[in-house]
mmCIF file of C-alpha atoms in Angstrom:
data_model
loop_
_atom_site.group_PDB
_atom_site.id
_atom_site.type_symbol
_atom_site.label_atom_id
_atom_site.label_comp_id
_atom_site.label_asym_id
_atom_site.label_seq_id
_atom_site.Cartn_x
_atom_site.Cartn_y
_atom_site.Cartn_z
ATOM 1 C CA UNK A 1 241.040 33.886 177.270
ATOM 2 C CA UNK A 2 239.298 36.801 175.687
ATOM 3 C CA UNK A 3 240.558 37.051 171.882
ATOM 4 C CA UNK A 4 243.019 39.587 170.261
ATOM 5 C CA UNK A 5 242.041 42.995 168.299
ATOM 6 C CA UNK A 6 243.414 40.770 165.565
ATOM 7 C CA UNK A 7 242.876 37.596 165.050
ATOM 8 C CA UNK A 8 246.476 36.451 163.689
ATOM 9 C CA UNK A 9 247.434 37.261 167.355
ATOM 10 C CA UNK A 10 245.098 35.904 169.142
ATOM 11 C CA UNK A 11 247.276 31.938 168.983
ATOM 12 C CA UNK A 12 250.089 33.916 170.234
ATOM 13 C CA UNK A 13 248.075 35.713 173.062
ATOM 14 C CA UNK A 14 246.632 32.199 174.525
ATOM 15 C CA UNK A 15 250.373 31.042 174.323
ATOM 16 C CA UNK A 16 251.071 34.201 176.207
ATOM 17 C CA UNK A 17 248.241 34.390 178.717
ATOM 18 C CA UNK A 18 249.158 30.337 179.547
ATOM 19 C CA UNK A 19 252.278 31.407 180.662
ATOM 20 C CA UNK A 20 251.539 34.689 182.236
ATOM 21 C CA UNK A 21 248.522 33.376 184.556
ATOM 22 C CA UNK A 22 251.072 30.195 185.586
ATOM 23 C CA UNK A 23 253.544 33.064 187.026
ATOM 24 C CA UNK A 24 251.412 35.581 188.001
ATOM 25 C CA UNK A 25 249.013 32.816 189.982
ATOM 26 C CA UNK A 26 252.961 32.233 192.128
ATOM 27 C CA UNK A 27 253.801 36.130 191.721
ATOM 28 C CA UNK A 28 250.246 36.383 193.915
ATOM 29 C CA UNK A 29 251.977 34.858 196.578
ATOM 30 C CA UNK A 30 255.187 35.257 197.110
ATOM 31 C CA UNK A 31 255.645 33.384 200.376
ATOM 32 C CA UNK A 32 254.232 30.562 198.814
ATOM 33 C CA UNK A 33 256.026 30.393 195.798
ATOM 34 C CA UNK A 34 259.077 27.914 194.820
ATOM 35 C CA UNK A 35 261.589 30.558 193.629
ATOM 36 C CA UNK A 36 263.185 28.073 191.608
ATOM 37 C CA UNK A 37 260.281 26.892 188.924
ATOM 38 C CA UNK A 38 259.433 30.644 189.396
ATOM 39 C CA UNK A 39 262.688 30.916 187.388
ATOM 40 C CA UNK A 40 262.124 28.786 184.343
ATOM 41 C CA UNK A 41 258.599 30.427 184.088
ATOM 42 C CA UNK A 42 260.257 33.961 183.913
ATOM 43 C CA UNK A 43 262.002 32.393 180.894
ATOM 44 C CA UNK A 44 259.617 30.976 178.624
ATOM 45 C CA UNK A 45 257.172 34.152 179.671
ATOM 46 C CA UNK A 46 259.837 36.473 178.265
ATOM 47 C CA UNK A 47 259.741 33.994 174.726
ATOM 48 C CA UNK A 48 255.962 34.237 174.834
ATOM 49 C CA UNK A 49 255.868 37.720 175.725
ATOM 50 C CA UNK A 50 258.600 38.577 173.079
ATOM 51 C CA UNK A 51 256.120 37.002 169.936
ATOM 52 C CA UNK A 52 252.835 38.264 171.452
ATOM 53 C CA UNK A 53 253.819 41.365 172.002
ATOM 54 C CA UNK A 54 255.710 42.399 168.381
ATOM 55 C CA UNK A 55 252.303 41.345 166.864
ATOM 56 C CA UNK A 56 250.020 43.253 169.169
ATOM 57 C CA UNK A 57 252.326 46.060 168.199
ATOM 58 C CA UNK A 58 251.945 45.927 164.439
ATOM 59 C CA UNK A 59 247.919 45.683 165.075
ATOM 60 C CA UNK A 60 247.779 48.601 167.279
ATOM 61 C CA UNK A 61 249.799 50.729 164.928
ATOM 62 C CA UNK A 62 247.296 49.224 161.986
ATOM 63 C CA UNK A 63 244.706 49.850 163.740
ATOM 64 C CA UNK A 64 245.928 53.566 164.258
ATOM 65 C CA UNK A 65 244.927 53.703 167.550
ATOM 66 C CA UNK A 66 249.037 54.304 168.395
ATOM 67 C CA UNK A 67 248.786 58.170 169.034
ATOM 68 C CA UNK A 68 245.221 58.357 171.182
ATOM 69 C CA UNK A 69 246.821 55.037 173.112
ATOM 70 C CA UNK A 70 250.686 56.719 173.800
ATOM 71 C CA UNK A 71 248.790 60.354 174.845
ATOM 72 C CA UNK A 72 246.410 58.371 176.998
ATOM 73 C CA UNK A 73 249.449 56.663 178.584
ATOM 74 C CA UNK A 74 251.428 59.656 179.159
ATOM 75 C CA UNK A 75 248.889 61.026 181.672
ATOM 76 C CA UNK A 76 250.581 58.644 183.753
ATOM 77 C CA UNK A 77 247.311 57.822 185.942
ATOM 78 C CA UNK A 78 247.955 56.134 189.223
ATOM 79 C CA UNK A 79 251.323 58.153 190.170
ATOM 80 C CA UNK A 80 248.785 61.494 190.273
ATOM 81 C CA UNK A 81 244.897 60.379 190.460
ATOM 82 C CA UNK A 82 242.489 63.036 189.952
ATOM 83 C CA UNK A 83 241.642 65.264 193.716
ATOM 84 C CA UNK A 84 238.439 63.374 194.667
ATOM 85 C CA UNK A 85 235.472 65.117 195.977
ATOM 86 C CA UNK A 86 236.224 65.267 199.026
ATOM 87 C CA UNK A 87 232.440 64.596 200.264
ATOM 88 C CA UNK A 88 232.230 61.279 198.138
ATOM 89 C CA UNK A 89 235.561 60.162 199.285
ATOM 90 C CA UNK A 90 234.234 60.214 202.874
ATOM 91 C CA UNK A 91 230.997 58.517 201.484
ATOM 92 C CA UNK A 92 233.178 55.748 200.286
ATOM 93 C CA UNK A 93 235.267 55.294 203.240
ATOM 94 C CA UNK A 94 231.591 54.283 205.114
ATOM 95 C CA UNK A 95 231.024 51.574 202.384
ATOM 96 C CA UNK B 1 230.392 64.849 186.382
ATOM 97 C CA UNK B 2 228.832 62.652 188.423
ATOM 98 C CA UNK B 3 230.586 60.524 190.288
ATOM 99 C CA UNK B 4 229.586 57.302 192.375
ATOM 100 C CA UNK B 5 231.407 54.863 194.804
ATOM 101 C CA UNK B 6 231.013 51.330 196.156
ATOM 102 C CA UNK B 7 232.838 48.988 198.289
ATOM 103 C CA UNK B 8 232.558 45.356 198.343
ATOM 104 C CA UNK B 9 233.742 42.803 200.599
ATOM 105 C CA UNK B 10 234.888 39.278 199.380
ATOM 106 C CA UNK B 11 234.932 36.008 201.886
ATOM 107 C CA UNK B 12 238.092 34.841 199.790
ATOM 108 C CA UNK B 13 241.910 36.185 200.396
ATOM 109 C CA UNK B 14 243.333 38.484 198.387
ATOM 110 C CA UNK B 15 245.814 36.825 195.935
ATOM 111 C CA UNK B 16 242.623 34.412 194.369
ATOM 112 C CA UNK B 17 240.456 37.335 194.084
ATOM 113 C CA UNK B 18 243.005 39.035 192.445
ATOM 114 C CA UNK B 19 243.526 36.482 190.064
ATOM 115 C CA UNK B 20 239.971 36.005 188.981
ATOM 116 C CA UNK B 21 239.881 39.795 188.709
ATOM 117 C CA UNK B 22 242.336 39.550 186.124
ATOM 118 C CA UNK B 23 241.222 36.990 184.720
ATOM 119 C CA UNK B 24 237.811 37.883 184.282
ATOM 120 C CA UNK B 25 237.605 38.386 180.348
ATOM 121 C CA UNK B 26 235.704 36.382 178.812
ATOM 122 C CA UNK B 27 232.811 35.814 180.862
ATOM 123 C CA UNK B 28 229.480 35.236 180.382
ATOM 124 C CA UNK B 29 228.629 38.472 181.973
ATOM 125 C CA UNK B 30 231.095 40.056 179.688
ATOM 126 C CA UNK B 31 230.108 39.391 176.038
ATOM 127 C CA UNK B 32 230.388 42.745 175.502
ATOM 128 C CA UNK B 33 233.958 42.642 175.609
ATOM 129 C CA UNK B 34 235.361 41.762 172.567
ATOM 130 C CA UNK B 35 238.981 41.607 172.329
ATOM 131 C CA UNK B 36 241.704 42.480 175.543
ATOM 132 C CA UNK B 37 245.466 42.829 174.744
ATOM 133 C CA UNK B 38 248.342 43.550 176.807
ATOM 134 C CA UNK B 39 250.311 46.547 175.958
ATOM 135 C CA UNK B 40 252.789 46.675 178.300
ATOM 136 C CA UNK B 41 254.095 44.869 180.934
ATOM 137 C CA UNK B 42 256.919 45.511 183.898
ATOM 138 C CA UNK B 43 257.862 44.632 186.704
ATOM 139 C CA UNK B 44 259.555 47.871 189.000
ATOM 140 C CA UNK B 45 262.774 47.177 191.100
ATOM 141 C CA UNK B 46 260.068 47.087 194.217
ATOM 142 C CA UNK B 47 258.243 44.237 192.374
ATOM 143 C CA UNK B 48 255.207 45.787 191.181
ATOM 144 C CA UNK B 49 253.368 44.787 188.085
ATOM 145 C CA UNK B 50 252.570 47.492 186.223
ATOM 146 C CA UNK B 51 250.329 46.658 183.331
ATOM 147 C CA UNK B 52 248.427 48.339 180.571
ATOM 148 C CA UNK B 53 245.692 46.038 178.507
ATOM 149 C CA UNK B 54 243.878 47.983 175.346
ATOM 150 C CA UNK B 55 239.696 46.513 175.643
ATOM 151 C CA UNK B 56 237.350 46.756 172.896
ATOM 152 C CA UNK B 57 234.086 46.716 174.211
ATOM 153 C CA UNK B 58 230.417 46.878 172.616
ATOM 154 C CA UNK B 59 228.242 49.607 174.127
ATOM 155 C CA UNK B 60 224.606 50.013 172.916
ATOM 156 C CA UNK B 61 223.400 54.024 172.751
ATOM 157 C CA UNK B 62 220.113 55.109 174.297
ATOM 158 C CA UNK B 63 217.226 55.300 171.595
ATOM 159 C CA UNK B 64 217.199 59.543 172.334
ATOM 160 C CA UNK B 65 220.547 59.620 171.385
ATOM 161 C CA UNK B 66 221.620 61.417 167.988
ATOM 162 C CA UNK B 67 223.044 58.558 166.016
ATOM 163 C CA UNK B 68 225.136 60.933 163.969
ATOM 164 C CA UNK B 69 227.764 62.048 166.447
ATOM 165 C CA UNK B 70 228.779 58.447 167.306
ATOM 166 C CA UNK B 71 230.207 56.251 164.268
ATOM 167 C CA UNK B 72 229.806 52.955 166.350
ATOM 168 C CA UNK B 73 228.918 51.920 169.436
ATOM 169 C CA UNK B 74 231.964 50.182 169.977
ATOM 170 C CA UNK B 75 234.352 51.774 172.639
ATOM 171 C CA UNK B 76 238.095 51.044 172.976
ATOM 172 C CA UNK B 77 239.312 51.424 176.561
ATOM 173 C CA UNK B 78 242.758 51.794 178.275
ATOM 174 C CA UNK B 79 243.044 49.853 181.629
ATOM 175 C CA UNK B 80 246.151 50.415 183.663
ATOM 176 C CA UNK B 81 246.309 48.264 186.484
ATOM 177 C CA UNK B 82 249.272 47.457 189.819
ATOM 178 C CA UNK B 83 249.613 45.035 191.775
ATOM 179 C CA UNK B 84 251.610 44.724 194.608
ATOM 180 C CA UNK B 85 251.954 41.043 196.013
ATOM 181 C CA UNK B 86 253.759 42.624 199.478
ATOM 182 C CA UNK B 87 251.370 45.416 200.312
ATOM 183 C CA UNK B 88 248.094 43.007 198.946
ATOM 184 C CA UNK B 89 246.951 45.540 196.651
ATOM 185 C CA UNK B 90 245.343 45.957 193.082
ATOM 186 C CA UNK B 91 244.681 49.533 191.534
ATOM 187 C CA UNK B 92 243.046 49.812 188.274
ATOM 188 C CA UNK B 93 241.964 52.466 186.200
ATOM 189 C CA UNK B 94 240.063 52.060 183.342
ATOM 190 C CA UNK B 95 239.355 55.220 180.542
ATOM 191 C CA UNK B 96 238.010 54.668 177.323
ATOM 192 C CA UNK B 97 239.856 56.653 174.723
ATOM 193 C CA UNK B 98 237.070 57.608 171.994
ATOM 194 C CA UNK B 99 234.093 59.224 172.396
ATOM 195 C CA UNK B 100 235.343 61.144 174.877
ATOM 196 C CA UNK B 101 233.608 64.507 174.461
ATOM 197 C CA UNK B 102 230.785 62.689 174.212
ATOM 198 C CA UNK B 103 231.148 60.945 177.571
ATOM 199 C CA UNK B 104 234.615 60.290 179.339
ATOM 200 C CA UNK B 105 234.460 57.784 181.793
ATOM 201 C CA UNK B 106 237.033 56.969 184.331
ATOM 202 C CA UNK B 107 236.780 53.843 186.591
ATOM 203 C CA UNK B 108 239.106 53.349 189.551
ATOM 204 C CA UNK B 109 239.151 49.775 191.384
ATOM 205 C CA UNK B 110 241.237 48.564 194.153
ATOM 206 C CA UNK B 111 241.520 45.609 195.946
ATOM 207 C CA UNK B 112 243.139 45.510 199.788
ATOM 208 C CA UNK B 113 243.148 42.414 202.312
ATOM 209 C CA UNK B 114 241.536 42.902 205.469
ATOM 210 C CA UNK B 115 243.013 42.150 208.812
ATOM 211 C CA UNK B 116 240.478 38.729 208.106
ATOM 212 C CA UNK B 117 242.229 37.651 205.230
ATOM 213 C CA UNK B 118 239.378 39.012 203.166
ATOM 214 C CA UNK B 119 239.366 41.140 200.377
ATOM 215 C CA UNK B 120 237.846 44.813 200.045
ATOM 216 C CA UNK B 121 236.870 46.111 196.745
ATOM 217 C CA UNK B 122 236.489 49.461 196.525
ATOM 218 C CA UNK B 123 235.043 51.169 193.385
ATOM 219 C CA UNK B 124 234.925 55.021 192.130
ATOM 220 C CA UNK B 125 233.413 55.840 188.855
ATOM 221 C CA UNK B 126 233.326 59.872 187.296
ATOM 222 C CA UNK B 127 231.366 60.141 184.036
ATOM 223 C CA UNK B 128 232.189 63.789 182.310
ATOM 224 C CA UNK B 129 230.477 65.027 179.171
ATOM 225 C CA UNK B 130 231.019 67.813 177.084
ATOM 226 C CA UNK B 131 228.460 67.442 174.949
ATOM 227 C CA UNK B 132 226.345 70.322 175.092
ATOM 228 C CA UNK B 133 223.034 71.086 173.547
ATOM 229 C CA UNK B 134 221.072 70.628 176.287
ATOM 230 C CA UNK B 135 222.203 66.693 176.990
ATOM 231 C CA UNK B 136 225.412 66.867 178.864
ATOM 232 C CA UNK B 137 223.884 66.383 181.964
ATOM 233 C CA UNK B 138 221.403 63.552 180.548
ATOM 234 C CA UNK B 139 224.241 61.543 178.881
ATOM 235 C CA UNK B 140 226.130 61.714 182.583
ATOM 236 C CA UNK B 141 223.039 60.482 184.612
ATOM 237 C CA UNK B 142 222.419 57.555 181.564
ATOM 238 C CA UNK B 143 226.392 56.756 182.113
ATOM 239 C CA UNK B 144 225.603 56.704 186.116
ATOM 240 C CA UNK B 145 222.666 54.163 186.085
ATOM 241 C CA UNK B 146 224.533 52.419 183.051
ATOM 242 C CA UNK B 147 227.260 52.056 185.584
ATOM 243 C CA UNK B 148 225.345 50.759 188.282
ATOM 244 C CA UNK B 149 223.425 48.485 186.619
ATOM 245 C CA UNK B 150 226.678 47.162 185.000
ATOM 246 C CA UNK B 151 228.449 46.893 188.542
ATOM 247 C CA UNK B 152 226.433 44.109 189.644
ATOM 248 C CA UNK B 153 227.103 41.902 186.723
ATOM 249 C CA UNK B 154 230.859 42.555 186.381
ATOM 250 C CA UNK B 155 230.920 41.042 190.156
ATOM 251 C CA UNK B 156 228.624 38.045 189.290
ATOM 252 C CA UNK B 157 231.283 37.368 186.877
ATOM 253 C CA UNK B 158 234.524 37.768 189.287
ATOM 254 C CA UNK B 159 232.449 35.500 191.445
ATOM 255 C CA UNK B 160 231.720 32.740 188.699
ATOM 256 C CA UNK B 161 235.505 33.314 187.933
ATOM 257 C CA UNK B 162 236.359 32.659 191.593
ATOM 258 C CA UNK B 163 234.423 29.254 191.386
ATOM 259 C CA UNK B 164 236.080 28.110 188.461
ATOM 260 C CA UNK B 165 239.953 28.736 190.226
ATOM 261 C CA UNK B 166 238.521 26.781 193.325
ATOM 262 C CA UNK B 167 237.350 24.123 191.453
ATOM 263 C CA UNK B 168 240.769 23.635 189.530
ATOM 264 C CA UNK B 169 242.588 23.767 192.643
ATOM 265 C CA UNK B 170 240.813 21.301 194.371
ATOM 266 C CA UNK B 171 241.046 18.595 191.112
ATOM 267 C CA UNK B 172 244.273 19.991 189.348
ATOM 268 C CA UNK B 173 245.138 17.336 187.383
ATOM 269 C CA UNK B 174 241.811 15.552 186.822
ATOM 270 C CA UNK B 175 241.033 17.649 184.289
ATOM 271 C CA UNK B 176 244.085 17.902 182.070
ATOM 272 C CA UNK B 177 243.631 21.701 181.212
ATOM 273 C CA UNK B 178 242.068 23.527 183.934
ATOM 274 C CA UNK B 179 239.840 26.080 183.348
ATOM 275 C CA UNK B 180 242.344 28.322 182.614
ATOM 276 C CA UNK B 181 245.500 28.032 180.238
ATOM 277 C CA UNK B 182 248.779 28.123 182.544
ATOM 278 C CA UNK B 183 246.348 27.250 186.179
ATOM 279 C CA UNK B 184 245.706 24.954 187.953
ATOM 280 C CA UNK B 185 248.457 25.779 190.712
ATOM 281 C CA UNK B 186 252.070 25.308 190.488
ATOM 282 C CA UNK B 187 251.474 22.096 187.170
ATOM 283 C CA UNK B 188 254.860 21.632 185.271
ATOM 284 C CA UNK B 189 254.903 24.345 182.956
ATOM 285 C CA UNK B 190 255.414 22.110 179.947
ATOM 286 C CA UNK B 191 252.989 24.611 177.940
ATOM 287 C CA UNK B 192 255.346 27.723 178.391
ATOM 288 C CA UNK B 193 258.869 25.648 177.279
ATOM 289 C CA UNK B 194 260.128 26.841 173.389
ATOM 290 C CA UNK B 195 259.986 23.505 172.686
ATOM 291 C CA UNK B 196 256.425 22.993 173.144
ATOM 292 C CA UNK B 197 255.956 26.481 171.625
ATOM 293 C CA UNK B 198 254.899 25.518 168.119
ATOM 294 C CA UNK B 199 253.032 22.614 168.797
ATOM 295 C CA UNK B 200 251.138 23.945 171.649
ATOM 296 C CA UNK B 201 250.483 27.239 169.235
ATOM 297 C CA UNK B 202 248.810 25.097 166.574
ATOM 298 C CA UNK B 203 247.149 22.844 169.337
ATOM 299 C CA UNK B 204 245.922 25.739 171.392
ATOM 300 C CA UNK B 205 242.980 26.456 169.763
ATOM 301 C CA UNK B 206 241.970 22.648 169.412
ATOM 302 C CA UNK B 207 243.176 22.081 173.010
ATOM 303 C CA UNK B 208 241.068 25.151 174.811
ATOM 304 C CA UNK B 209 237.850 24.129 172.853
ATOM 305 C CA UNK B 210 237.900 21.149 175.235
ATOM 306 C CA UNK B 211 239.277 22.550 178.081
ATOM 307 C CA UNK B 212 236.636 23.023 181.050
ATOM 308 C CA UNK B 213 236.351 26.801 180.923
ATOM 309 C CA UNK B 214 235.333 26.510 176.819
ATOM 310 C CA UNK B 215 233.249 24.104 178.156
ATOM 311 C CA UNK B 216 231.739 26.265 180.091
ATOM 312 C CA UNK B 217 231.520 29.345 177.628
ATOM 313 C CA UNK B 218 230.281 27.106 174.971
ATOM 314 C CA UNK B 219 227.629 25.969 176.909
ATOM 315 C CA UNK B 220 226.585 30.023 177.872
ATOM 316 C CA UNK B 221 227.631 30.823 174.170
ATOM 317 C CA UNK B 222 226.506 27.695 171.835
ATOM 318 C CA UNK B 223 226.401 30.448 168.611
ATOM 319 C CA UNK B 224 230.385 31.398 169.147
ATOM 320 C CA UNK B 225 231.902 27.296 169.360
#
């Protein structure tokens, strides 16, 4: 998987991703998927998720990218996209 | 702004296409990416994933352009994707957060199934700048073309991504470690348990050097083993 904006988190991102892309590949397909190993993944995700995610943290904040990144995230993009022009829209709808 | 739109049809369902979507970084058609964290994570009471990743990516400038007003050509972007495993849909936007008077760019990608069990890809793009002296509307149409050009090889690398799932599907244990950490399909999940934690987190950089994806990027990227 593609590395971390810092390298002391990248270990714990692999860790992370291993377990992510297990669920998420079942998450995909929810008809298809055993709910009960679904379980025990949703465990050791949260663990992985826990470690990854306190060190991504610290980097973003060194990084001091925290500000741009939160006022970026407030815009709150896919509850309220942008109007589209409407004569592209219909453009699109044609493929 | 200029704005542009594409659709795409894939042959495979939605939930693999969907996977190799997000799993698309790295790829050899991506070395311009160069790092992709998650941010945030969560799962609403409907069972949607709602996701942010933070992507630094390497841009190159066009020769006309006045070095001065851009310290690097590095670009860090926001992507906030959802997916919704009932409905069979993936929205993305992507924005990249500096730079942006110079030239904002805004991608928006979704992914439906089709009555076939294939998957649509549809693609919007709007490229503002507010740059002024007389470039604004030559940075957008360099963005545009940029974009287009870029299009093509962001699919080629979905599509080499899609190969590699299929191929660890159809030999998932043959291999050891797929192509991907966590896949192939529904293995034990021995590499997510606490206990393995520490050993897997020291072995996980020995252990993905061999696995058939480094493999792979090795053999595309020889200088970065």
């Amino acid at each position: 998987m593609a590395s971390s904006l810092s390298p002391e988190c990248t270990p714990l991102k692999t860790q992370y991703d291993a377990c992510f892309n297990s669920w998420f590949e079942g998450y995909l397909e929810p008809a298809v998927a055993a709910s009960s190993t679904k379980n025990r993944q949703e465990y050791s995700k949260r663990k992985a998720e826990e470690e990854y995610k306190a060190c991504v943290q610290k980097a973003v904040k060194d990084s001091g990218l925290e500000s741009t990144l939160q006022q970026a995230r407030d815009e709150h993009p896919l509850k309220s996209p942008p109007p589209p022009d409407p004569s592209s829209l219909e453009q699109g709808k044609k493929h | 702004m200029k704005f542009f739109s594409q659709s795409f049809l894939y042959d495979d369902n939605w939930p693999i296409v969907s996977l190799a979507y997000f799993l698309r970084y790295p790829n050899p058609y991506a070395s311009h990416v160069l790092s992709c964290d998650v941010i945030s994570r969560e799962q609403t009471p409907t069972g949607t994933l709602l996701t942010t990743r933070l992507i630094l990516k390497r841009g190159n400038l066009p020769r006309w352009f006045p070095k001065q007003f851009v310290s690097r050509a590095e670009s860090w972007l926001v992507e906030e994707s959802e997916v919704d495993p009932y409905g069979k849909i993936v929205k993305c936007r992507t924005r990249n957060l500096d730079n942006v008077k110079v030239m904002r760019v805004e991608e928006l990608v979704e992914f439906r199934q089709t009555e076939e069990s294939k998957t649509l890809q549809h693609t919007e793009v709007r490229i503002t700048s507010g740059f002024g002296w007389g470039l604004t509307k030559r940075i957008e149409t360099y963005g545009i073309t940029k974009f287009k050009q870029n299009i093509q090889r962001s699919r080629e690398g979905v599509h080499l991504i899609l190969g590699l799932i299929r191929q660890s599907r159809l030999q998932p244990m043959a291999i050891g470690h797929g192509p991907f950490p966590g896949l192939p399909h529904h293995t034990p999940t021995s590499d997510c348990s606490k206990e393995a934690h520490k050993e897997s987190q020291a072995a996980s950089l020995s252990a993905s050097t061999t696995g058939a994806w480094s493999r792979v990027r090795n053999w595309f990227y020889p200088q970065r083993s």
